[in-house]
Tab-separated table of C-alpha atoms in Angstrom:
chain	number	residue	atom	x	y	z
A	1	MET	CA	18.398	110.100	106.183
A	2	THR	CA	17.420	108.215	109.279
A	3	ARG	CA	18.565	108.686	112.809
A	4	THR	CA	20.161	105.214	112.729
A	5	PHE	CA	22.296	106.258	109.732
A	6	TRP	CA	23.625	109.300	111.645
A	7	VAL	CA	24.400	107.228	114.744
A	8	ILE	CA	26.322	104.646	112.687
A	9	LEU	CA	28.175	107.398	110.819
A	10	ALA	CA	29.121	109.081	114.100
A	11	LEU	CA	30.454	105.784	115.484
A	12	ILE	CA	32.531	105.209	112.345
A	13	VAL	CA	34.023	108.719	112.585
A	14	VAL	CA	34.903	108.192	116.274
A	15	VAL	CA	36.559	104.807	115.594
A	16	VAL	CA	38.525	106.107	112.586
A	17	GLY	CA	39.548	109.247	114.525
A	18	GLY	CA	40.739	107.147	117.461
A	19	PHE	CA	42.789	104.922	115.169
A	20	ALA	CA	44.283	107.915	113.338
A	21	SER	CA	45.314	109.532	116.637
A	22	MET	CA	47.552	106.516	117.338
A	23	LEU	CA	49.512	107.011	114.115
A	24	SER	CA	52.402	109.388	113.492
A	25	PHE	CA	52.318	111.393	110.267
A	26	GLY	CA	55.042	113.451	108.542
A	27	GLY	CA	57.842	115.505	110.057
A	28	GLY	CA	59.481	112.855	112.229
A	29	SER	CA	63.084	112.020	111.456
A	30	SER	CA	63.017	108.830	113.468
A	31	ARG	CA	64.441	105.694	111.856
A	32	ILE	CA	63.323	103.567	114.777
A	33	PRO	CA	59.836	102.137	115.120
A	34	TRP	CA	57.532	104.274	117.230
A	35	ARG	CA	56.708	102.962	120.654
A	36	ARG	CA	55.018	104.562	123.616
A	37	PRO	CA	57.745	106.036	125.836
A	38	ALA	CA	58.272	104.521	129.258
A	39	PRO	CA	57.207	106.687	132.181
A	40	VAL	CA	59.945	109.111	133.142
A	41	ALA	CA	60.792	109.386	136.801
A	42	VAL	CA	61.683	112.924	137.794
A	43	PRO	CA	65.069	112.684	139.487
A	44	ALA	CA	65.444	113.507	143.146
A	45	ALA	CA	66.855	116.911	143.989
A	46	VAL	CA	70.240	117.360	142.355
A	47	PRO	CA	72.981	119.150	144.309
A	48	GLN	CA	73.621	122.720	143.219
A	49	GLY	CA	76.098	122.891	140.333
A	50	VAL	CA	75.285	119.344	139.207
A	51	LEU	CA	72.955	118.486	136.334
A	52	ALA	CA	70.331	115.784	136.180
A	53	LEU	CA	71.332	113.003	133.808
A	54	PRO	CA	69.778	113.778	130.406
A	55	VAL	CA	69.356	110.129	129.304
A	56	VAL	CA	67.104	107.840	131.332
A	57	GLY	CA	68.851	104.605	132.321
A	58	VAL	CA	72.416	105.924	132.039
A	59	ARG	CA	74.506	106.146	135.219
A	60	ARG	CA	77.015	108.896	135.918
A	61	ASP	CA	79.909	106.427	135.890
A	62	GLN	CA	78.991	105.397	132.313
A	63	ILE	CA	79.684	108.872	130.915
A	64	ALA	CA	83.096	109.463	129.327
A	65	ASP	CA	84.736	112.865	128.932
A	66	SER	CA	84.902	113.397	125.155
A	67	TRP	CA	85.363	117.181	125.435
A	68	ASN	CA	87.642	118.593	122.748
A	69	ASP	CA	88.250	115.188	121.110
A	70	PRO	CA	89.092	115.734	117.408
A	71	ARG	CA	86.147	115.896	115.009
A	72	GLY	CA	85.831	116.654	111.286
A	73	ASP	CA	89.118	114.915	110.446
A	74	GLY	CA	90.846	116.925	113.168
A	75	THR	CA	89.600	120.310	111.942
A	76	ARG	CA	87.622	121.045	115.107
A	77	GLY	CA	87.252	119.953	118.715
A	78	HIS	CA	84.224	118.204	120.200
A	79	HIS	CA	82.202	120.745	122.172
A	80	GLY	CA	80.097	118.475	124.304
A	81	VAL	CA	79.804	115.003	125.767
A	82	ASP	CA	78.480	112.003	123.861
A	83	ILE	CA	76.252	109.848	126.059
A	84	MET	CA	75.934	106.385	124.550
A	85	ALA	CA	72.493	104.801	124.963
A	86	PRO	CA	70.080	102.453	123.217
A	87	ALA	CA	68.044	103.796	120.310
A	88	GLY	CA	64.857	105.381	121.575
A	89	ALA	CA	66.011	105.864	125.181
A	90	SER	CA	64.233	108.826	126.777
A	91	VAL	CA	66.076	112.154	126.764
A	92	VAL	CA	65.067	114.512	129.574
A	93	ALA	CA	65.909	118.059	130.633
A	94	ALA	CA	69.177	118.191	132.577
A	95	ALA	CA	68.151	121.482	134.205
A	96	PRO	CA	65.084	123.716	134.365
A	97	GLY	CA	64.564	126.285	131.638
A	98	ARG	CA	62.600	127.128	128.518
A	99	VAL	CA	62.771	125.324	125.161
A	100	GLU	CA	64.329	128.019	123.017
A	101	LYS	CA	64.741	126.260	119.679
A	102	LEU	CA	63.828	123.049	117.866
A	103	PHE	CA	66.217	122.772	114.942
A	104	GLN	CA	67.354	120.426	112.152
A	105	SER	CA	71.055	120.674	111.271
A	106	ASN	CA	73.521	118.735	109.135
A	107	LEU	CA	75.850	118.020	112.057
A	108	GLY	CA	73.434	117.705	114.987
A	109	GLY	CA	70.457	116.260	113.133
A	110	THR	CA	67.300	116.678	115.205
A	111	THR	CA	68.312	119.115	117.947
A	112	LEU	CA	66.784	121.001	120.841
A	113	TYR	CA	68.057	123.969	122.862
A	114	VAL	CA	66.884	124.774	126.407
A	115	ARG	CA	67.792	128.193	127.870
A	116	SER	CA	68.170	128.376	131.654
A	117	ILE	CA	65.647	130.402	133.647
A	118	ASP	CA	68.204	133.191	134.223
A	119	GLY	CA	69.123	133.208	130.502
A	120	ALA	CA	72.834	132.679	131.212
A	121	THR	CA	73.151	129.066	130.001
A	122	THR	CA	71.923	127.028	127.045
A	123	TYR	CA	71.706	123.233	127.117
A	124	TYR	CA	72.035	121.551	123.709
A	125	TYR	CA	70.587	118.102	122.888
A	126	ALA	CA	71.585	116.642	119.493
A	127	HIS	CA	71.212	113.508	117.325
A	128	LEU	CA	67.665	112.956	118.634
A	129	ALA	CA	65.504	110.346	116.899
A	130	ALA	CA	62.422	112.496	117.584
A	131	TYR	CA	61.011	115.040	120.013
A	132	ALA	CA	58.801	113.897	122.877
A	133	PRO	CA	55.071	114.434	122.218
A	134	GLY	CA	54.000	118.014	122.828
A	135	VAL	CA	57.501	119.517	123.062
A	136	HIS	CA	57.460	123.019	121.557
A	137	GLU	CA	59.428	126.248	121.506
A	138	GLY	CA	58.633	128.435	124.507
A	139	GLN	CA	57.757	125.454	126.714
A	140	VAL	CA	58.945	125.727	130.318
A	141	VAL	CA	60.626	122.524	131.536
A	142	ARG	CA	61.846	121.194	134.854
A	143	ALA	CA	64.835	118.881	135.289
A	144	GLY	CA	63.630	115.431	134.283
A	145	ASP	CA	60.874	116.561	131.888
A	146	PRO	CA	60.816	114.530	128.632
A	147	LEU	CA	62.381	116.238	125.599
A	148	GLY	CA	62.979	113.485	123.042
A	149	TYR	CA	64.584	110.144	122.249
A	150	VAL	CA	68.154	109.017	121.607
A	151	GLY	CA	68.886	108.641	117.900
A	152	ASP	CA	71.593	108.755	115.251
A	153	THR	CA	70.531	111.767	113.180
A	154	GLY	CA	72.914	114.316	111.667
A	155	ASP	CA	76.541	113.231	111.427
A	156	ALA	CA	76.278	110.669	114.249
A	157	GLY	CA	76.535	107.801	111.769
A	158	ALA	CA	73.915	105.122	111.197
A	159	GLY	CA	73.538	102.950	114.282
A	160	ASN	CA	75.793	105.152	116.443
A	161	TYR	CA	73.002	105.910	118.904
A	162	HIS	CA	73.870	108.562	121.458
A	163	LEU	CA	72.943	111.957	122.813
A	164	HIS	CA	75.385	114.774	122.139
A	165	PHE	CA	74.941	117.072	125.135
A	166	GLY	CA	76.499	120.531	125.137
A	167	ILE	CA	76.467	123.633	127.320
A	168	THR	CA	77.101	127.236	126.359
A	169	ARG	CA	77.419	130.235	128.678
A	170	MET	CA	75.408	133.115	127.264
A	171	ALA	CA	75.982	136.866	127.471
A	172	PRO	CA	72.910	139.109	127.586
A	173	GLY	CA	71.318	139.372	124.136
A	174	GLN	CA	73.033	136.313	122.650
A	175	ARG	CA	70.862	133.933	120.598
A	176	TRP	CA	70.577	130.138	120.849
A	177	TRP	CA	73.495	129.423	118.464
A	178	GLU	CA	75.886	131.855	120.161
A	179	GLY	CA	77.725	131.686	123.478
A	180	GLU	CA	80.910	130.181	124.898
A	181	ASN	CA	81.134	126.370	124.919
A	182	VAL	CA	81.681	124.794	128.340
A	183	ASN	CA	82.669	121.204	129.150
A	184	PRO	CA	79.522	119.543	130.594
A	185	TYR	CA	81.373	116.455	131.846
A	186	PRO	CA	82.163	117.712	135.373
A	187	LEU	CA	78.492	118.639	135.886
A	188	LEU	CA	77.243	115.256	134.615
A	189	ALA	CA	79.778	112.923	136.234
A	190	ALA	CA	79.943	114.654	139.634
A	191	ARG	CA	80.487	112.094	142.350
A	192	GLY	CA	77.983	111.844	145.167
A	193	ALA	CA	75.246	113.278	142.949
A	194	GLY	CA	73.223	110.081	142.590
A	195	GLY	CA	71.918	108.628	139.328
């Protein structure tokens, strides 16, 4: 085979590889068309005891307190806050920590858990359309780092796009699904916190 043949073959492999790298294969639970995420601005310093907003483009005054609202035909209370947002809106870390678990569940759909640096708090992100590229268990994140995209997976209901955001206080040795649920609303809607 000639040198020209090998050069042409190499060019074909590079072009096909470049095209393939732009496609998404398997695993994604997204029902929205893929698009390159908009750049995420890392929020300015957030006052102590206040969280960064976990959905880009949502203001604090747009968040409603849905804590303990009836769910499951009144059989349980809502342990979090639903943040309504357009499908595919960027979901970012509300606080620094480490991605502890990526998980698929019947209720939460595509979910992600971030454990705080001190291990005492877990932040729960549910109903995601997909994870942000490169997000993986063990990853250290700062407030504002991309985690995923708003979706309607799990029991959210088709077209009911929102992020379910929950907080649990953790005792030493507790795992990602354990802990005491805490109302995140006061930490998200705090006045004078910006955003």
